[in-house]
XYZ file of C-alpha atoms in Angstrom:
646
model
C 4.408 -173.641 -11.125
C 4.215 -171.904 -7.196
C 1.429 -169.988 -6.195
C 3.612 -167.316 -5.890
C 3.973 -167.528 -9.684
C 0.006 -167.404 -10.018
C -0.706 -164.538 -7.457
C 2.123 -162.954 -9.778
C 0.440 -163.378 -12.834
C -3.435 -162.617 -11.651
C -1.350 -159.108 -10.828
C 0.162 -158.616 -14.003
C -3.250 -159.595 -16.252
C -5.075 -157.146 -14.022
C -2.694 -154.362 -15.068
C -3.492 -155.878 -18.672
C -7.121 -155.466 -18.451
C -7.070 -151.924 -16.947
C -4.674 -151.755 -20.298
C -7.254 -152.830 -22.357
C -10.049 -151.102 -21.053
C -8.463 -147.752 -21.781
C -8.383 -147.856 -24.952
C -4.720 -149.155 -25.775
C -3.978 -150.703 -29.120
C -3.745 -153.969 -29.931
C 0.041 -153.553 -30.838
C 0.584 -151.846 -27.502
C -0.989 -154.740 -25.731
C 1.441 -157.299 -27.367
C 4.482 -156.764 -24.880
C 2.185 -156.511 -21.454
C 0.458 -159.624 -22.978
C 4.055 -161.649 -23.000
C 5.289 -160.015 -19.986
C 2.158 -161.718 -18.397
C 2.566 -165.007 -19.275
C 6.344 -164.627 -18.361
C 4.983 -165.481 -14.731
C 3.921 -168.769 -15.368
C 6.036 -169.961 -18.660
C 9.528 -168.957 -19.430
C 10.138 -167.048 -22.766
C 6.815 -166.993 -24.112
C 5.739 -165.571 -27.329
C 2.138 -164.065 -28.416
C 0.725 -163.900 -31.960
C -2.975 -162.729 -32.536
C -4.817 -163.865 -35.951
C -8.066 -163.356 -37.712
C -9.647 -165.842 -39.440
C -12.215 -164.698 -42.380
C -13.780 -166.959 -45.610
C -11.425 -169.459 -44.607
C -7.754 -166.690 -44.841
C -5.758 -165.931 -41.641
C -3.990 -162.755 -41.515
C -1.349 -161.722 -38.714
C -3.253 -158.933 -36.300
C 0.330 -158.533 -34.073
C 2.632 -160.289 -32.178
C 5.697 -160.424 -30.248
C 7.837 -161.962 -33.064
C 8.945 -160.547 -35.952
C 6.526 -159.809 -39.119
C 8.243 -163.054 -41.371
C 8.248 -165.682 -38.049
C 4.451 -164.717 -37.628
C 4.003 -165.635 -41.432
C 6.307 -168.858 -40.829
C 4.064 -169.637 -37.713
C 0.882 -169.462 -39.621
C 1.986 -171.512 -42.584
C 3.693 -174.262 -40.134
C 0.467 -174.647 -37.875
C -2.023 -175.232 -40.577
C -4.432 -172.806 -38.835
C -7.135 -172.675 -41.244
C -7.660 -176.048 -39.995
C -8.272 -175.049 -36.260
C -12.490 -175.728 -35.487
C -11.667 -176.671 -31.456
C -12.182 -173.975 -28.899
C -8.711 -174.917 -28.020
C -5.688 -176.897 -29.541
C -2.846 -178.094 -28.186
C -0.384 -179.044 -30.222
C 3.590 -179.894 -31.178
C 5.068 -177.546 -32.990
C 8.369 -178.366 -34.463
C 9.025 -175.754 -36.557
C 9.267 -173.550 -33.406
C 12.549 -174.308 -33.759
C 13.718 -172.926 -37.155
C 12.020 -169.623 -35.620
C 14.927 -169.449 -33.124
C 12.390 -170.387 -29.990
C 12.714 -172.316 -27.240
C 9.327 -173.471 -27.383
C 8.305 -176.959 -28.108
C 4.532 -176.517 -28.037
C 1.601 -173.930 -28.273
C -1.639 -173.179 -27.741
C -4.375 -172.152 -29.477
C -7.296 -170.626 -28.875
C -10.301 -169.489 -30.648
C -12.509 -166.895 -29.676
C -15.656 -166.003 -32.349
C -15.786 -161.789 -33.277
C -18.829 -162.712 -35.675
C -20.460 -164.295 -38.094
C -17.227 -164.976 -40.488
C -14.182 -163.521 -38.703
C -12.656 -165.642 -35.695
C -9.456 -164.592 -33.363
C -6.920 -167.034 -32.764
C -4.420 -166.375 -30.070
C -1.322 -168.357 -30.202
C 0.906 -168.861 -27.345
C 4.179 -170.240 -27.685
C 5.214 -171.904 -24.645
C 8.043 -174.009 -22.975
C 7.086 -175.514 -19.709
C 6.928 -178.660 -17.422
C 4.061 -180.671 -19.103
C 2.612 -181.018 -15.677
C 1.977 -177.543 -15.314
C -0.330 -177.212 -18.515
C -3.544 -177.548 -17.277
C -2.868 -174.088 -15.288
C -1.182 -172.736 -18.152
C -4.136 -173.197 -20.418
C -6.638 -171.810 -18.050
C -4.406 -168.679 -18.088
C -3.726 -168.564 -21.669
C -7.954 -168.686 -21.965
C -8.172 -165.904 -19.827
C -5.599 -163.998 -22.034
C -7.262 -164.647 -24.994
C -10.710 -162.778 -23.994
C -8.899 -159.554 -23.324
C -6.811 -159.580 -26.519
C -9.812 -161.085 -28.653
C -11.721 -157.950 -27.472
C -9.219 -156.023 -28.705
C -8.760 -157.377 -31.823
C -12.545 -156.671 -32.248
C -12.290 -153.414 -31.331
C -9.375 -152.999 -34.351
C -11.155 -154.398 -36.279
C -14.228 -152.249 -35.441
C -11.961 -149.360 -36.140
C -10.562 -150.222 -39.307
C -14.135 -150.994 -40.400
C -15.137 -147.426 -39.501
C -12.544 -146.040 -41.347
C -13.115 -148.097 -44.559
C -16.722 -146.576 -44.275
C -15.717 -143.358 -43.920
C -13.574 -143.718 -46.779
C -16.400 -145.257 -48.843
C -18.681 -142.410 -47.886
C -15.921 -139.720 -48.735
C -15.646 -141.853 -52.151
C -19.542 -141.653 -52.601
C -19.683 -137.708 -52.069
C -16.661 -137.683 -54.358
C -18.505 -139.357 -57.153
C -21.989 -137.413 -56.772
C -20.033 -133.843 -57.340
C -18.591 -135.395 -59.859
C -21.829 -136.451 -61.967
C -22.825 -133.227 -60.957
C -20.519 -131.462 -62.980
C -21.933 -129.614 -65.821
C -18.819 -128.840 -67.932
C -15.485 -130.324 -68.520
C -14.099 -127.935 -66.788
C -15.873 -128.311 -63.212
C -15.287 -131.845 -63.652
C -11.777 -131.431 -64.315
C -11.425 -129.080 -61.252
C -13.136 -131.528 -59.302
C -11.004 -134.730 -59.907
C -7.788 -132.487 -59.516
C -8.351 -131.050 -55.964
C -11.072 -133.542 -54.757
C -9.897 -136.567 -56.370
C -6.630 -136.564 -54.740
C -7.476 -138.395 -51.703
C -8.513 -141.601 -53.731
C -5.515 -141.082 -56.238
C -2.739 -141.832 -54.013
C -2.958 -137.930 -51.787
C -0.277 -137.008 -54.316
C -0.539 -134.586 -56.746
C -3.628 -134.667 -59.527
C -3.632 -133.448 -63.113
C -6.454 -133.385 -65.794
C -5.104 -132.384 -69.767
C -7.213 -132.553 -72.329
C -5.981 -133.243 -76.137
C -6.185 -130.169 -77.985
C -4.843 -129.917 -82.107
C -1.509 -128.419 -80.571
C -1.313 -131.235 -78.389
C -2.023 -132.220 -74.633
C -3.004 -129.100 -72.312
C -3.210 -128.831 -68.438
C -6.683 -127.919 -67.319
C -6.626 -128.465 -63.801
C -4.199 -129.321 -61.184
C -4.275 -129.807 -57.397
C -3.695 -127.080 -55.264
C -4.083 -124.759 -57.899
C -7.433 -123.112 -59.587
C -5.427 -120.879 -62.236
C -2.217 -122.489 -62.875
C 0.510 -120.944 -65.221
C 0.133 -122.782 -68.370
C 3.755 -121.390 -69.319
C 5.581 -122.588 -66.480
C 8.494 -125.608 -66.639
C 5.554 -128.233 -64.120
C 3.260 -127.968 -66.480
C 5.215 -128.279 -69.442
C 6.509 -131.445 -68.122
C 3.373 -133.040 -67.194
C 2.285 -132.481 -70.826
C 5.175 -133.812 -72.302
C 5.155 -136.885 -70.022
C 1.495 -137.797 -71.127
C 1.907 -136.977 -74.640
C 4.907 -140.202 -74.094
C 3.164 -141.946 -72.166
C 0.376 -142.000 -74.570
C 2.620 -142.813 -77.728
C 4.257 -145.498 -76.081
C 0.932 -147.033 -74.579
C 2.162 -146.864 -71.157
C -1.413 -145.969 -69.667
C -2.749 -147.066 -66.622
C 0.550 -148.604 -65.292
C 2.622 -146.873 -62.260
C 5.664 -146.074 -63.702
C 9.093 -146.053 -61.389
C 10.953 -142.519 -61.733
C 13.953 -144.087 -60.579
C 14.216 -146.415 -63.717
C 12.720 -146.296 -67.038
C 10.032 -149.011 -68.494
C 12.074 -148.945 -71.607
C 15.546 -148.964 -71.874
C 16.069 -147.533 -75.240
C 13.597 -144.640 -74.805
C 16.028 -141.756 -73.544
C 13.591 -138.961 -73.538
C 11.146 -140.557 -71.456
C 13.769 -141.209 -68.958
C 14.875 -138.176 -69.228
C 11.589 -137.060 -68.125
C 10.701 -139.485 -65.632
C 14.739 -138.387 -64.186
C 13.667 -135.011 -63.366
C 10.493 -135.793 -61.645
C 12.600 -137.765 -59.415
C 14.919 -135.238 -58.719
C 11.801 -133.196 -57.459
C 11.218 -135.949 -54.959
C 8.295 -137.732 -57.099
C 8.441 -141.406 -56.765
C 6.134 -143.138 -59.084
C 3.503 -141.689 -61.768
C 0.582 -142.941 -63.811
C -1.471 -141.451 -66.222
C -4.922 -142.978 -67.189
C -7.119 -142.301 -70.250
C -10.744 -141.199 -70.307
C -12.100 -142.469 -73.614
C -15.253 -140.721 -74.829
C -18.676 -142.617 -75.672
C -17.546 -143.164 -79.313
C -13.768 -144.679 -77.501
C -11.903 -141.249 -78.827
C -9.226 -140.373 -76.118
C -9.559 -136.733 -75.343
C -8.932 -136.763 -71.748
C -5.997 -137.915 -69.169
C -5.201 -138.062 -65.561
C -1.826 -137.690 -64.201
C -1.320 -139.045 -61.039
C 2.119 -137.832 -58.824
C 3.385 -140.018 -55.650
C 5.934 -138.379 -53.426
C 5.696 -141.399 -51.005
C 5.227 -145.184 -52.960
C 3.671 -146.408 -49.612
C 0.453 -144.274 -50.324
C -0.160 -145.998 -53.555
C -3.866 -146.910 -53.832
C -4.453 -150.350 -54.795
C -5.107 -151.188 -58.489
C -8.617 -152.303 -57.570
C -9.699 -148.924 -56.196
C -7.424 -146.807 -58.845
C -9.628 -148.724 -61.650
C -12.861 -148.133 -59.778
C -12.183 -144.492 -59.168
C -11.392 -144.162 -63.211
C -14.488 -146.037 -64.797
C -16.317 -143.640 -62.106
C -14.657 -140.557 -63.389
C -15.196 -142.239 -66.963
C -18.970 -142.616 -66.519
C -19.237 -138.826 -65.274
C -17.571 -137.471 -68.542
C -20.088 -139.284 -70.524
C -23.269 -137.325 -68.739
C -21.360 -134.156 -69.386
C -23.585 -132.092 -71.417
C -22.328 -131.533 -75.160
C -20.600 -128.591 -76.090
C -22.644 -126.258 -78.692
C -21.630 -124.721 -81.846
C -20.460 -121.282 -80.887
C -23.168 -118.576 -82.583
C -24.266 -114.815 -82.870
C -27.418 -115.298 -81.381
C -28.344 -112.468 -79.222
C -30.855 -112.694 -76.400
C -33.853 -112.332 -79.030
C -32.142 -115.182 -81.019
C -34.385 -118.226 -82.467
C -32.791 -120.714 -80.274
C -33.069 -118.461 -77.056
C -36.485 -117.125 -77.580
C -37.780 -120.589 -77.794
C -35.714 -122.133 -74.740
C -37.683 -119.005 -73.093
C -41.201 -119.683 -74.392
C -40.580 -123.432 -73.595
C -39.545 -122.646 -69.872
C -42.863 -120.211 -69.405
C -45.171 -122.822 -70.951
C -43.498 -125.918 -68.802
C -44.448 -123.244 -65.425
C -47.802 -122.319 -66.553
C -48.393 -125.732 -67.054
C -46.977 -126.786 -63.756
C -49.225 -124.600 -62.168
C -52.265 -125.897 -63.554
C -51.396 -129.619 -63.442
C -52.260 -131.283 -60.110
C -49.945 -133.585 -58.538
C -50.003 -135.727 -55.107
C -47.950 -134.273 -52.339
C -46.133 -136.563 -50.586
C -44.077 -135.115 -47.123
C -41.264 -137.382 -46.665
C -40.012 -138.735 -42.820
C -38.207 -141.264 -41.668
C -39.434 -143.367 -38.489
C -38.490 -146.637 -36.631
C -40.734 -150.136 -36.195
C -41.870 -151.379 -32.928
C -44.562 -153.383 -31.660
C -47.598 -151.522 -29.972
C -47.398 -153.195 -26.861
C -44.418 -151.724 -24.766
C -43.814 -151.903 -21.176
C -40.843 -150.052 -19.689
C -39.587 -151.314 -16.643
C -38.644 -148.834 -14.080
C -36.315 -149.206 -10.654
C -39.098 -149.676 -7.632
C -36.466 -148.028 -5.255
C -33.022 -147.169 -4.645
C -30.908 -150.510 -4.924
C -28.146 -153.006 -6.818
C -28.788 -155.027 -9.434
C -27.917 -158.427 -7.432
C -29.319 -160.802 -10.514
C -30.230 -160.266 -13.685
C -31.946 -163.717 -15.321
C -32.275 -162.492 -18.986
C -30.390 -161.461 -21.629
C -30.815 -158.848 -24.384
C -33.273 -160.173 -27.244
C -34.681 -162.921 -24.836
C -38.289 -164.058 -24.995
C -39.998 -163.805 -21.620
C -43.613 -164.969 -20.462
C -45.848 -163.004 -18.197
C -44.658 -162.501 -14.666
C -41.317 -164.219 -14.775
C -39.029 -162.965 -12.938
C -35.866 -161.173 -14.988
C -34.110 -159.375 -12.000
C -33.545 -158.899 -8.345
C -32.317 -155.724 -6.502
C -30.847 -155.319 -3.554
C -31.146 -152.785 -0.824
C -29.115 -153.122 2.424
C -31.183 -149.820 3.708
C -34.571 -151.406 3.184
C -32.901 -155.060 5.160
C -31.501 -153.178 8.172
C -34.935 -151.158 8.408
C -36.518 -154.496 8.247
C -34.369 -156.236 11.490
C -34.774 -153.230 13.368
C -38.562 -153.131 12.833
C -38.272 -156.829 13.843
C -36.361 -156.495 16.665
C -38.906 -153.669 18.112
C -41.571 -156.156 17.201
C -40.243 -158.675 19.257
C -39.317 -155.889 21.713
C -42.709 -155.190 22.253
C -44.198 -158.640 22.592
C -41.937 -159.501 25.273
C -42.704 -156.327 27.347
C -46.684 -157.208 26.800
C -46.009 -160.927 27.908
C -43.935 -159.723 30.745
C -47.011 -157.073 31.706
C -49.368 -159.657 31.464
C -47.264 -162.647 33.767
C -47.052 -159.706 36.326
C -50.489 -158.275 36.305
C -51.274 -162.488 36.818
C -49.130 -162.657 39.689
C -50.320 -159.521 41.511
C -53.851 -160.564 41.172
C -52.666 -163.658 43.029
C -51.364 -162.057 46.257
C -53.836 -159.981 46.766
C -52.276 -156.692 47.847
C -53.464 -153.768 48.798
C -52.178 -151.733 45.915
C -53.044 -154.504 43.430
C -56.535 -152.737 42.011
C -53.854 -149.288 41.025
C -51.330 -151.203 39.913
C -53.491 -153.556 37.641
C -54.862 -150.444 36.243
C -51.243 -149.045 35.139
C -50.265 -152.302 33.704
C -53.648 -151.982 31.756
C -53.116 -148.924 30.440
C -49.068 -149.506 29.565
C -50.456 -152.896 27.935
C -52.596 -150.430 25.440
C -50.131 -148.263 24.494
C -47.959 -151.404 24.390
C -50.712 -152.879 21.665
C -51.049 -149.751 19.647
C -47.484 -149.749 18.961
C -47.145 -153.323 18.220
C -49.831 -153.307 15.705
C -48.151 -149.728 14.023
C -44.718 -151.598 13.865
C -46.643 -154.956 12.456
C -47.719 -152.421 9.138
C -44.299 -151.123 8.732
C -43.136 -154.486 8.786
C -45.868 -155.392 6.335
C -44.870 -152.134 4.374
C -41.379 -152.530 4.541
C -41.766 -156.333 3.369
C -43.943 -154.660 0.808
C -40.522 -152.470 -0.449
C -38.097 -155.466 -0.687
C -40.409 -157.880 -2.633
C -41.056 -154.974 -4.942
C -37.298 -155.228 -5.674
C -37.968 -158.769 -6.949
C -39.000 -157.548 -10.968
C -41.734 -159.772 -12.972
C -42.150 -159.282 -16.805
C -45.393 -157.454 -17.281
C -46.180 -158.502 -20.757
C -44.802 -161.451 -22.932
C -42.489 -160.539 -25.528
C -38.550 -160.046 -26.100
C -36.582 -158.106 -23.883
C -35.430 -154.980 -25.677
C -32.090 -153.663 -24.255
C -28.551 -153.850 -25.874
C -25.609 -154.591 -24.018
C -28.320 -155.650 -20.850
C -25.409 -157.406 -18.835
C -23.093 -154.790 -18.823
C -25.461 -151.994 -18.065
C -27.585 -153.709 -15.201
C -25.383 -156.611 -13.511
C -23.922 -155.278 -10.159
C -24.513 -151.926 -11.147
C -27.002 -149.151 -8.525
C -29.976 -147.747 -9.983
C -31.958 -145.229 -8.357
C -35.559 -145.313 -8.042
C -37.552 -144.342 -11.276
C -34.473 -145.534 -13.291
C -35.170 -146.841 -16.686
C -34.049 -150.754 -16.344
C -35.016 -151.993 -19.437
C -38.699 -152.755 -22.145
C -40.185 -155.787 -22.962
C -41.863 -156.000 -26.532
C -44.318 -157.790 -27.330
C -43.401 -159.017 -30.993
C -46.176 -161.273 -31.613
C -48.783 -158.324 -31.553
C -49.614 -155.355 -33.165
C -47.089 -153.006 -34.676
C -47.125 -149.386 -35.680
C -44.631 -146.945 -36.869
C -43.142 -143.809 -35.015
C -42.630 -141.043 -37.169
C -40.983 -137.966 -36.096
C -42.347 -135.044 -38.640
C -40.608 -132.259 -38.724
C -41.802 -128.847 -37.447
C -41.737 -127.180 -40.702
C -44.254 -129.546 -42.330
C -46.315 -130.921 -39.904
C -48.830 -128.149 -40.897
C -49.468 -129.821 -44.213
C -49.841 -132.983 -42.495
C -52.799 -131.655 -40.144
C -54.566 -129.989 -42.756
C -54.206 -133.444 -44.666
C -55.640 -135.486 -40.938
C -58.435 -132.798 -41.106
C -57.040 -131.160 -37.972
C -57.295 -127.850 -39.321
C -60.180 -125.882 -40.968
C -59.436 -122.898 -43.330
C -55.782 -122.751 -41.795
C -56.943 -121.997 -38.282
C -56.819 -123.423 -35.000
C -59.704 -125.665 -33.543
C -61.890 -123.630 -31.171
C -61.768 -124.405 -27.340
C -65.170 -125.743 -27.245
C -64.214 -128.351 -30.022
C -60.678 -129.102 -28.514
C -62.503 -130.653 -25.523
C -64.213 -133.253 -27.455
C -60.979 -134.485 -29.355
C -58.058 -136.484 -28.501
C -54.839 -134.976 -28.234
C -53.023 -137.476 -30.462
C -55.865 -139.287 -31.988
C -56.845 -138.814 -35.589
C -60.255 -139.675 -37.618
C -61.189 -142.552 -38.887
C -59.566 -142.176 -42.431
C -56.363 -140.340 -41.603
C -53.554 -139.768 -44.419
C -52.121 -142.681 -46.564
C -48.869 -143.300 -45.581
C -46.107 -145.684 -48.128
C -43.546 -146.526 -46.211
C -40.192 -148.901 -47.255
C -37.794 -150.418 -44.532
C -33.922 -149.023 -45.010
C -33.012 -152.662 -45.198
C -35.110 -153.674 -48.014
C -35.279 -150.224 -49.901
C -37.219 -152.626 -53.267
C -40.367 -153.412 -51.004
C -42.995 -150.701 -50.333
C -46.272 -150.852 -47.959
C -48.877 -149.030 -47.374
C -51.352 -148.150 -44.130
C -52.509 -144.709 -42.812
C -51.774 -142.455 -40.200
C -53.417 -143.505 -36.745
C -52.516 -140.399 -34.716
C -50.910 -137.344 -34.427
C -49.286 -135.371 -31.204
C -50.184 -131.793 -30.859
C -46.878 -131.056 -28.938
C -43.706 -130.186 -30.371
C -40.491 -132.141 -29.105
C -36.656 -131.706 -29.635
C -35.938 -134.928 -31.189
C -32.074 -135.629 -32.273
C -31.391 -131.400 -32.419
C -34.954 -130.859 -34.422
C -38.232 -129.804 -33.710
C -40.652 -132.238 -34.195
C -43.931 -133.855 -33.936
C -44.563 -137.869 -33.326
C -46.923 -139.432 -35.868
C -47.823 -143.047 -35.378
C -49.468 -145.705 -38.107
C -50.717 -149.473 -37.652
C -48.555 -152.253 -39.551
C -50.555 -155.215 -41.272
C -49.520 -158.275 -39.547
C -48.520 -159.619 -42.918
C -45.629 -157.183 -42.827
C -44.348 -157.048 -39.077
C -43.732 -160.626 -39.116
C -40.367 -159.433 -41.189
C -39.779 -156.621 -38.695
C -37.077 -156.093 -35.851
C -38.136 -153.659 -33.092
C -36.449 -150.460 -33.871
C -35.852 -150.937 -37.333
C -35.421 -147.257 -39.316
C -38.254 -146.756 -42.405
C -38.697 -144.254 -44.486
C -41.780 -143.084 -45.206
C -44.087 -140.659 -47.341
C -47.745 -139.347 -46.092
C -49.839 -138.393 -48.768
C -50.937 -134.684 -48.199
C -53.433 -134.325 -50.816
C -52.877 -132.748 -53.706
C -51.267 -129.630 -54.712
C -50.490 -127.714 -57.916
C -47.246 -129.866 -59.466
C -44.917 -126.468 -59.507
C -45.855 -126.276 -55.638
C -44.531 -129.852 -55.462
C -41.585 -129.372 -57.310
C -40.299 -125.723 -55.824
C -41.970 -126.230 -52.119
C -38.528 -126.035 -50.311
C -38.085 -122.611 -52.726
C -41.960 -120.939 -51.836
C -41.236 -121.544 -48.288
C -37.535 -120.165 -48.121
C -38.757 -117.102 -50.152
C -41.673 -116.916 -47.425
C -39.651 -116.693 -44.887
C -37.201 -114.109 -45.999
C -40.258 -111.994 -46.676
C -41.646 -112.401 -43.018
C -37.926 -111.514 -42.140
C -37.752 -108.332 -44.375
C -41.014 -107.414 -43.656
């Protein structure tokens, strides 16, 4: 393998790395990867796989999907445990390749996922060591791209599940069967195949359409509606529910009516149809869902269909039962009893007291935290710690380098040396003049003495300047002010070999072994309730200036409002504490005006916390009437509207 081929590989590798940083997809990186390997070997092939829970699947490759699956089966990738594996590949000949060996490089993506980069090579065994190093480097780039691909897919799945949760919540809030049907027809199409969804109800005369995708008031006499009702009736009779039916052929050969209806759907471009029954609590079927797909590739998984179907059935079961139609008017007995009951409950809620709590969000942090800022402009030359690493007090954590300060020190040292040389010269000259006993010895000695005094003063100033510059250079070596953990994500990427400006926040050290506290962001709209509960407001009036001078800006009295909080990762665990401080100033946080409050955490709870962990807290603001607790938002909304109208 020549030096020219290695240089060519490095140049192509740089282009591939630039494409990866640009955000190109893993599929787009396959051909550049093979082009990069061609600088070192003839006719290489690249395959990227991911191993998760003892299952291996292909992410991308330069060969066909069938060849990739054949390679996965023949290479026994489920048994790969080493970081790098080199093995003979007898099945490569079956793939139509000239390779006689392959390289497997494993990179860990997460606790359960590993990226496997396979390189099918054909090269002289004497150059395998160079080719192996090249494969490792290329595998790092492909593993990073594979991680981005998996992360993007996971993000899409999470967004889909969020949409599905919102759809299920809207179904649960439906108050009538008509609203339930409209929600399924208009919003459920995204989760049922992105085709057309129809909801039908069984009446005495047969199946009747309730709602259909894309129309809020369909024409019940149209041919399309009648065709849907006919199909649901036939599928229900033949017990073909919860199965996808292909419109190009009938599942039952001798059933001519069903074949005709399916052929009509096929003529309209519908490729598959499915009918799902919605049984009631008593098991009787009064509703059905018809799904029409215009593209078979959009068909959702059966497990997803079953899950959505169960959610729709659960929402149907909680719908309020329809009441019998009567002639009871506004002053009927049932209406009158309902009004009296509502008024009695409202009056009782005004009298009955209840705990008034404000729900806020926040984070848990160690109380002892130190932020480290750049003491001067410079370049991060050496980073001696990593994210989440524990450090001891005065441990060196990073070093900055400022070429300007080094140049200034060299200049000062040069001037110091020059002044010292001049002083030595003056002293030598004065000694020589005194020994010669010349005529102008006195005058010359006085001049030299004056010049020497000036140089001594200049030397003293230069030495002070030297000491100052050396202190500035020494301050570029930063040590940990306290013992604890480095609280900074992606520390190596953000700091190493990057320029820093004076006063820039570099990292933060938190003492996880000490006391912990909650940092709560209280919205400006409800902070007044918390202030009143903390005793900072008296009858709704602000404290006087004389009183404010003797009060800390953020410290609350000894017995602050009670706070009950839970961790978002462990919502079933509840912990209690009290509010210890509340800022008087209001700040903009995440686009919302809020006031910062803190509360101490008991040591037993702090042992299971992570710095920055999210919490949900409820601050007890005393006792108010039950009506105010329930309808506080309504009261505040009315007060704001009333103020704007005045």
